[in-house]
Coordinates of C-alpha atoms and ligand atoms in Angstrom, one line a residue:
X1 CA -20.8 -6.7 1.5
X2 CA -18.1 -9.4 0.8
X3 CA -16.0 -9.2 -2.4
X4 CA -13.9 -12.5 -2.7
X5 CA -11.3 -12.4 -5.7
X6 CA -9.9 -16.1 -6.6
X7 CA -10.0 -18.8 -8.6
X8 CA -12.8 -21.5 -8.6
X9 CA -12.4 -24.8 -10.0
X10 CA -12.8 -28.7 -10.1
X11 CA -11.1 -30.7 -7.8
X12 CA -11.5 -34.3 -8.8
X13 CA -10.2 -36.6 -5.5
X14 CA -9.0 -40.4 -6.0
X15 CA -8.5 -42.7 -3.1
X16 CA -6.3 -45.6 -3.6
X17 CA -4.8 -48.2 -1.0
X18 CA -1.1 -46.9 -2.6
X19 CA 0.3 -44.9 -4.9
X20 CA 1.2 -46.2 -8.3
X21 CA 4.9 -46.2 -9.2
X22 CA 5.8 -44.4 -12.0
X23 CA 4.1 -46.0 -15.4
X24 CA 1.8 -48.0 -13.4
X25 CA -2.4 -47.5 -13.5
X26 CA -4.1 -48.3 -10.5
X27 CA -7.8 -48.1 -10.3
X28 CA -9.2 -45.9 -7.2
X29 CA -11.4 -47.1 -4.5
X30 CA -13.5 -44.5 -4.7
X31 CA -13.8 -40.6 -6.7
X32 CA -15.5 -37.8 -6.6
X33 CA -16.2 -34.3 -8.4
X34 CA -16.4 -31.3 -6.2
X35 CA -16.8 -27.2 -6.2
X36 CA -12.8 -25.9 -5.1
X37 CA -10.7 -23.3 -5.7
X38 CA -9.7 -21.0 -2.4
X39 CA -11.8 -18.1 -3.8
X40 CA -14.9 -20.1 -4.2
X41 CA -14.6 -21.8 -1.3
X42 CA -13.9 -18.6 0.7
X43 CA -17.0 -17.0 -1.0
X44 CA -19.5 -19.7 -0.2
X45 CA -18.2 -20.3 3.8
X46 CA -18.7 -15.9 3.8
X47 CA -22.3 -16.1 2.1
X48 CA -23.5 -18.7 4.5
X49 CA -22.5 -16.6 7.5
X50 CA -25.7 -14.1 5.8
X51 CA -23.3 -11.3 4.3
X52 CA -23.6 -10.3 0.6
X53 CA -21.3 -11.5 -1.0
X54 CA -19.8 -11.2 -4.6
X55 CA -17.0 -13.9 -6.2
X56 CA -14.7 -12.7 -9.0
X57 CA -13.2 -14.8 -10.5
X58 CA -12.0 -16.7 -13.9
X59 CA -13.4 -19.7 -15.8
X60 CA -12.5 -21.2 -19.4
X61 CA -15.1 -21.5 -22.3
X62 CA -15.4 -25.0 -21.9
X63 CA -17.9 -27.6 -20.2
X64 CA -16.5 -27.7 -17.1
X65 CA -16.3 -24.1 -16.7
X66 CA -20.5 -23.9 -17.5
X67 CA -20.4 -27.2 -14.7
X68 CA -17.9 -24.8 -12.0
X69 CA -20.6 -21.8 -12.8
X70 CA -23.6 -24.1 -12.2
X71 CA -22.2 -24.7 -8.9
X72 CA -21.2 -21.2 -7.7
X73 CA -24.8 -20.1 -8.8
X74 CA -26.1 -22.9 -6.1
X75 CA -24.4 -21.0 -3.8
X76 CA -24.0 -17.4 -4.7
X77 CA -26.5 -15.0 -5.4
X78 CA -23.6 -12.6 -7.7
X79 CA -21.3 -14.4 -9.8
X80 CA -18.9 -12.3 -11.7
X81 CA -17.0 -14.6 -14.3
X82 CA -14.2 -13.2 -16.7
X83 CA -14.2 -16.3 -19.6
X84 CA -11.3 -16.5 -21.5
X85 CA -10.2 -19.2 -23.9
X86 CA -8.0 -21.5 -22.0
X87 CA -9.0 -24.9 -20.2
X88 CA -10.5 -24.4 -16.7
X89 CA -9.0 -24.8 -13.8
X90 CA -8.7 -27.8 -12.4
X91 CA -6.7 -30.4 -9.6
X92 CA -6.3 -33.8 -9.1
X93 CA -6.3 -34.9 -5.6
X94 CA -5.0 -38.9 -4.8
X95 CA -5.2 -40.1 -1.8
X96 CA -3.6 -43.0 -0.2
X97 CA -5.0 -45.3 2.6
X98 CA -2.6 -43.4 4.9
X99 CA -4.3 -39.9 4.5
X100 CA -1.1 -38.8 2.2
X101 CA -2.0 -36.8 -1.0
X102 CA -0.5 -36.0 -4.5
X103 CA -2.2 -33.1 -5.6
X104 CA -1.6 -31.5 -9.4
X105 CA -3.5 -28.5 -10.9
X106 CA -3.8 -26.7 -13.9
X107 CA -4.3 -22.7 -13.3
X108 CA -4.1 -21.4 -17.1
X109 CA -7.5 -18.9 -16.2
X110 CA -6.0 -17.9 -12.2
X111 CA -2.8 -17.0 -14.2
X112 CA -4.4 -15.0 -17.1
X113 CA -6.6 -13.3 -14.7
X114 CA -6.3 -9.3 -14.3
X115 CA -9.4 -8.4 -12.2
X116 CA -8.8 -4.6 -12.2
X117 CA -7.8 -4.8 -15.6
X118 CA -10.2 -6.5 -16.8
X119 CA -13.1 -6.3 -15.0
X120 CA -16.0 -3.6 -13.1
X121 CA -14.4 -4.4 -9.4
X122 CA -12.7 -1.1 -9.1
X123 CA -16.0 0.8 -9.4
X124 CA -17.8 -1.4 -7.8
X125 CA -15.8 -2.1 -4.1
X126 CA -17.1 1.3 -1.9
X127 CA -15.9 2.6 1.6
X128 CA -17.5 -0.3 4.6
X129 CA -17.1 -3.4 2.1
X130 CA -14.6 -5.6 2.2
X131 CA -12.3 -7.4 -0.1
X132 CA -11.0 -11.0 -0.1
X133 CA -7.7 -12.0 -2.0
X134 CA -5.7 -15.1 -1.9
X135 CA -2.5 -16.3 -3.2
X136 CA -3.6 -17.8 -6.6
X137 CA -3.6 -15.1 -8.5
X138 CA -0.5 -13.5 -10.0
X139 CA 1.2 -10.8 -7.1
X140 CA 0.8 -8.0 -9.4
X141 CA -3.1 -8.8 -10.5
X142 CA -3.2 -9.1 -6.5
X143 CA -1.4 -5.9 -5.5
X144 CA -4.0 -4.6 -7.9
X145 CA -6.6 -5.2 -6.6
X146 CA -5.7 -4.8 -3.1
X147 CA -4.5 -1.2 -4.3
X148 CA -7.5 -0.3 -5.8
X149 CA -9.4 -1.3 -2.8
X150 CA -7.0 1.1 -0.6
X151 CA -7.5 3.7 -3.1
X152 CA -12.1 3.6 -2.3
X153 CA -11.2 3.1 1.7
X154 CA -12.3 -0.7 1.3
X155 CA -11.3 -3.0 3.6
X156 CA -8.7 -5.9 2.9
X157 CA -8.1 -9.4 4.1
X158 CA -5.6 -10.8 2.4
X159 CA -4.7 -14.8 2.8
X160 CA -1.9 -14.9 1.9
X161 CA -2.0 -18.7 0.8
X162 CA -0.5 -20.6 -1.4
X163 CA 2.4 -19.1 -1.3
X164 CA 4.3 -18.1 -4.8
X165 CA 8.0 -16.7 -3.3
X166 CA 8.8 -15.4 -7.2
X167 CA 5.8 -13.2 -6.8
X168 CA 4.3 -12.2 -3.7
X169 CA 1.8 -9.7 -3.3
X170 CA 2.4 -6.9 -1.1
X171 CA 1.9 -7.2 2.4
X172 CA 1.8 -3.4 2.7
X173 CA -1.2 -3.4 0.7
X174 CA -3.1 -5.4 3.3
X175 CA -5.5 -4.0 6.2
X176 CA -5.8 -8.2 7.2
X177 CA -3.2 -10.7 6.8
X178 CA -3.9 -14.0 7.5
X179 CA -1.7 -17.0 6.8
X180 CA -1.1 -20.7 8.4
X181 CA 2.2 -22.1 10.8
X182 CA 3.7 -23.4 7.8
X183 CA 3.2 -20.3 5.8
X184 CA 4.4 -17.6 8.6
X185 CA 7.5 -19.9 8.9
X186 CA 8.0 -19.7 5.4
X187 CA 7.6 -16.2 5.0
X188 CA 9.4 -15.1 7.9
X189 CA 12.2 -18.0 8.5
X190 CA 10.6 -17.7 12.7
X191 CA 9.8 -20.9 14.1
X192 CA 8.3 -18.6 17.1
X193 CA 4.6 -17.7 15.8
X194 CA 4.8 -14.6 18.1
X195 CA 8.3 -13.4 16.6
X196 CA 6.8 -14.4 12.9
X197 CA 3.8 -12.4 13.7
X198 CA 5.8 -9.6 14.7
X199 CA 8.0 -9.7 11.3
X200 CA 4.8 -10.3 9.2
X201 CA 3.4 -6.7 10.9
X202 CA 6.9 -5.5 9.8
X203 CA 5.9 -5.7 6.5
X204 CA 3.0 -3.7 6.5
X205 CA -0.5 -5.5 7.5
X206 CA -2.3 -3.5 10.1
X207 CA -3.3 -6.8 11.7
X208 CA -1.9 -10.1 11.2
X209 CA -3.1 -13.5 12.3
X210 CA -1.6 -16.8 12.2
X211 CA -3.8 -19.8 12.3
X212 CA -2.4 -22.6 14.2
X213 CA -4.7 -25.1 13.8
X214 CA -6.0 -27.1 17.0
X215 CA -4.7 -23.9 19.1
X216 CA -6.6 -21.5 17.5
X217 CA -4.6 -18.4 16.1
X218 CA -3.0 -15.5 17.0
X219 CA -3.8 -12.0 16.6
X220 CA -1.1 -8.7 16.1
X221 CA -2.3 -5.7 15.5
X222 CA -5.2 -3.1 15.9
X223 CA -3.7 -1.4 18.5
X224 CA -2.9 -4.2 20.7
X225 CA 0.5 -4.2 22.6
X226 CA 1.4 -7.7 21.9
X227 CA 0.8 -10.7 20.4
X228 CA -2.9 -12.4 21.3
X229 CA -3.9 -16.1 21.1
X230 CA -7.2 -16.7 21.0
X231 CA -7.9 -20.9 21.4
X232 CA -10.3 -23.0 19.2
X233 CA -12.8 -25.1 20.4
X234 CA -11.8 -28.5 21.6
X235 CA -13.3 -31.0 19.1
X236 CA -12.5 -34.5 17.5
X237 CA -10.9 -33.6 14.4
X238 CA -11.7 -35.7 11.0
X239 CA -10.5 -33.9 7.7
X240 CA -8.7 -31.0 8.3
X241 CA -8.8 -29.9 4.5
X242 CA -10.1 -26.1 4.0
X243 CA -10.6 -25.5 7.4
X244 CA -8.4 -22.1 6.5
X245 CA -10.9 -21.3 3.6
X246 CA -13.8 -21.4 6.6
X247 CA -12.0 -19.9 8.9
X248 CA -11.3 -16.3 5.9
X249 CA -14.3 -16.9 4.3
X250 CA -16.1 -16.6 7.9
X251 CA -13.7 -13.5 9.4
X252 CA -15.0 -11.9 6.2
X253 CA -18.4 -12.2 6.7
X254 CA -18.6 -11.4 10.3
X255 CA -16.3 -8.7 9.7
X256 CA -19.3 -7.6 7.2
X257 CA -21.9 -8.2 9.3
X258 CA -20.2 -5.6 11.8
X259 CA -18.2 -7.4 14.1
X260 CA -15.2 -6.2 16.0
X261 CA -12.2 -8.1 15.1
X262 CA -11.8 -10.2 17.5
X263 CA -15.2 -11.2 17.8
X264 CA -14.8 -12.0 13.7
X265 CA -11.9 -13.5 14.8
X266 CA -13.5 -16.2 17.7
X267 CA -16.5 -16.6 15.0
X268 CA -14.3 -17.6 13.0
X269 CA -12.4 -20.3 15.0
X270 CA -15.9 -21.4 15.8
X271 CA -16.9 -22.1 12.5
X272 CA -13.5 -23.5 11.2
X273 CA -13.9 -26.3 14.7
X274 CA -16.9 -27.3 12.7
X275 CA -15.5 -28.2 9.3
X276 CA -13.1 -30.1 11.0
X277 CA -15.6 -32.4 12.8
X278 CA -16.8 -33.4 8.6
X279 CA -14.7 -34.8 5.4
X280 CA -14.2 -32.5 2.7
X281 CA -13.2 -29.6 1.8
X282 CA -16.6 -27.3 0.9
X283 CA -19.2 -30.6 1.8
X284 CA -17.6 -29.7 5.5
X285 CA -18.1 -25.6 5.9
X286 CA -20.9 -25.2 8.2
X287 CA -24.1 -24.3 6.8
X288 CA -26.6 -21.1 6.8
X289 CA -28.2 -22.5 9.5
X290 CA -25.4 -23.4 11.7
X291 CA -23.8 -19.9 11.0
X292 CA -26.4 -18.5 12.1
X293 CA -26.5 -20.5 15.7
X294 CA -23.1 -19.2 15.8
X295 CA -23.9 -15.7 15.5
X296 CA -26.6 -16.2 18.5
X297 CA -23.9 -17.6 21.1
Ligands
LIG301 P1 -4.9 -24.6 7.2 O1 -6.2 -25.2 7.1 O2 -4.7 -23.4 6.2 O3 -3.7 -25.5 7.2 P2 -4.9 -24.4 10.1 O4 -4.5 -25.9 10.2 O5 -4.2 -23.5 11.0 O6 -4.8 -23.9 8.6 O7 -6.5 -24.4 10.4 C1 -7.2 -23.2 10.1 C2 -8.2 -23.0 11.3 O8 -9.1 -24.2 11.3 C3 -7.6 -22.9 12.7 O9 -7.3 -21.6 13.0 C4 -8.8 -23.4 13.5 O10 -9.7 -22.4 13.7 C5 -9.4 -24.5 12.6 N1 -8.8 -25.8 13.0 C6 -7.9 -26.6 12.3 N2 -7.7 -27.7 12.9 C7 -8.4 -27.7 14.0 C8 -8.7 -28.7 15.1 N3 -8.0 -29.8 15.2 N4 -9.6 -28.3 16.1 C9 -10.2 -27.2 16.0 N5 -10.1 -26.2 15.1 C10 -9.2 -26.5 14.1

């Protein structure tokens, strides 16, 4: 079983030919609504690998928090929401003809969420599950969890992603870390992923890996001497966009299913080369169907 504690939201995309200039209204090409959020899209890429899976997460009492739940139960067979009385979340994506992007989002219920405080997690997570964190929630409503999950012999992954320097959970807490280039560089100040790896296990994970996009990732940890890189398939890639949700929400799942690490690990990569191939972010994850041809190789 899968527990994945993050936000969900609305991300509403606008493609334009240009940016406007400050004070200026341009009208898009073309917009959409869609499902987002790192925890929800982490939940739904693990539930279509065939684990149980649960998403915790945080909504507002407003219409598009009923409209974010009506999504995530098209998905997701458990749902916990904790509803408080703030706007939902929520970001605006524009995109200009070039493939550059503005993005601004409003995280009032992320922020206000406490899931150990204020929800049933803690007696629910048992010994052989697994827990999913990411970077949107406050470091210490994090570190909660992730303690808590320590505490019933749980497993952790925690993506570290995005990254909030003023508050960032606690690396030590983690059985899984798993964070992008631009991230280990950030976090470590190593332009050598290897070195950054090695500096990331410092701080505590058991196993760390780095995603490195078209090269696959590398792999520290679980008793290996050194650093491993394990490649990604070669494919033509289209929209990069939450190929790193894929990739965590996948681990997780074949990590529940009962894989070995790095076969979790090359499932994952395999899954990840697919959303790559697609646009969007969640419209691109692979689906049941192709999971499970994945798990057959
Ligand atoms: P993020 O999406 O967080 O920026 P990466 O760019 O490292 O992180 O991508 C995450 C994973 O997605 C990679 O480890 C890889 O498995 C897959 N991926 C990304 N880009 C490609 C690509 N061009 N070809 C194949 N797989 C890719």
């Amino acid at each position: 079983h899968v527990h994945v504690v993050g936000n969900a939201c609305i991300d509403t995309t606008f493609r334009l030919g240009r940016f406007p200039a400050a004070g200026e209204t341009l009208n898009a090409t073309a917009y959409a609504d869609g499902l987002g959020g790192k925890g929800a899209n982490q939940a739904v890429a693990a539930a279509r690998t065939g684990a149980a899976v649960t998403l915790w997460t945080a909504l507002g009492k407003d219409p598009l928090g009923a409209w974010i739940r009506s999504q995530l139960d098209m998905e997701l067979s458990d749902v916990q929401v904790s509803e408080f009385d703030l706007p939902s979340d929520r970001s605006t994506i524009v995109i200009d003809a070039g493939g550059e992007n503005f993005i601004v989002s409003g995280v009032a219920c992320s922020e206000a969420f406490d899931p150990i405080a204020q929800t049933a997690l803690a007696r629910r997570i048992t010994p052989g599950e697994i827990l999913v964190c990411q970077g949107n929630l406050r470091g210490a409503a994090t570190n909660a969890c992730l303690r808590a999950a320590r505490k019933n012999g749980t497993r952790t992954i925690l993506n570290a992603s995005p990254i909030d320097e003023a508050a960032l959970p606690d690396f030590g807490l983690a059985d899984m870390l798993v964070v992008n280039q631009s991230e280990a560089k950030a976090l470590t100040g190593q332009m050598d992923m290897a070195a950054a790896a090695g500096a990331l296990a410092a701080k505590g994970a058991a196993t760390v890996a780095i995603t490195l996009g078209a090269e696959g990732c590398l792999v520290l940890g679980h008793g290996q001497a050194g650093a491993l890189c394990l490649p990604a398939p070669h494919v033509k890639a289209l929209d990069t966009s939450g190929a790193g949700d894929v990739f965590c929400g996948c681990l997780a799942g074949g990590l529940a299913r009962g894989m070995p690490i790095t076969s979790g690990l090359k499932f994952a990569l395999a899954a990840a080369a697919i959303s790559v191939t697609r646009p969007g972010t969640l419209l691109s994850c692979p689906s049941a169907s192709e999971m499970a041809a994945l798990v057959d190789q």
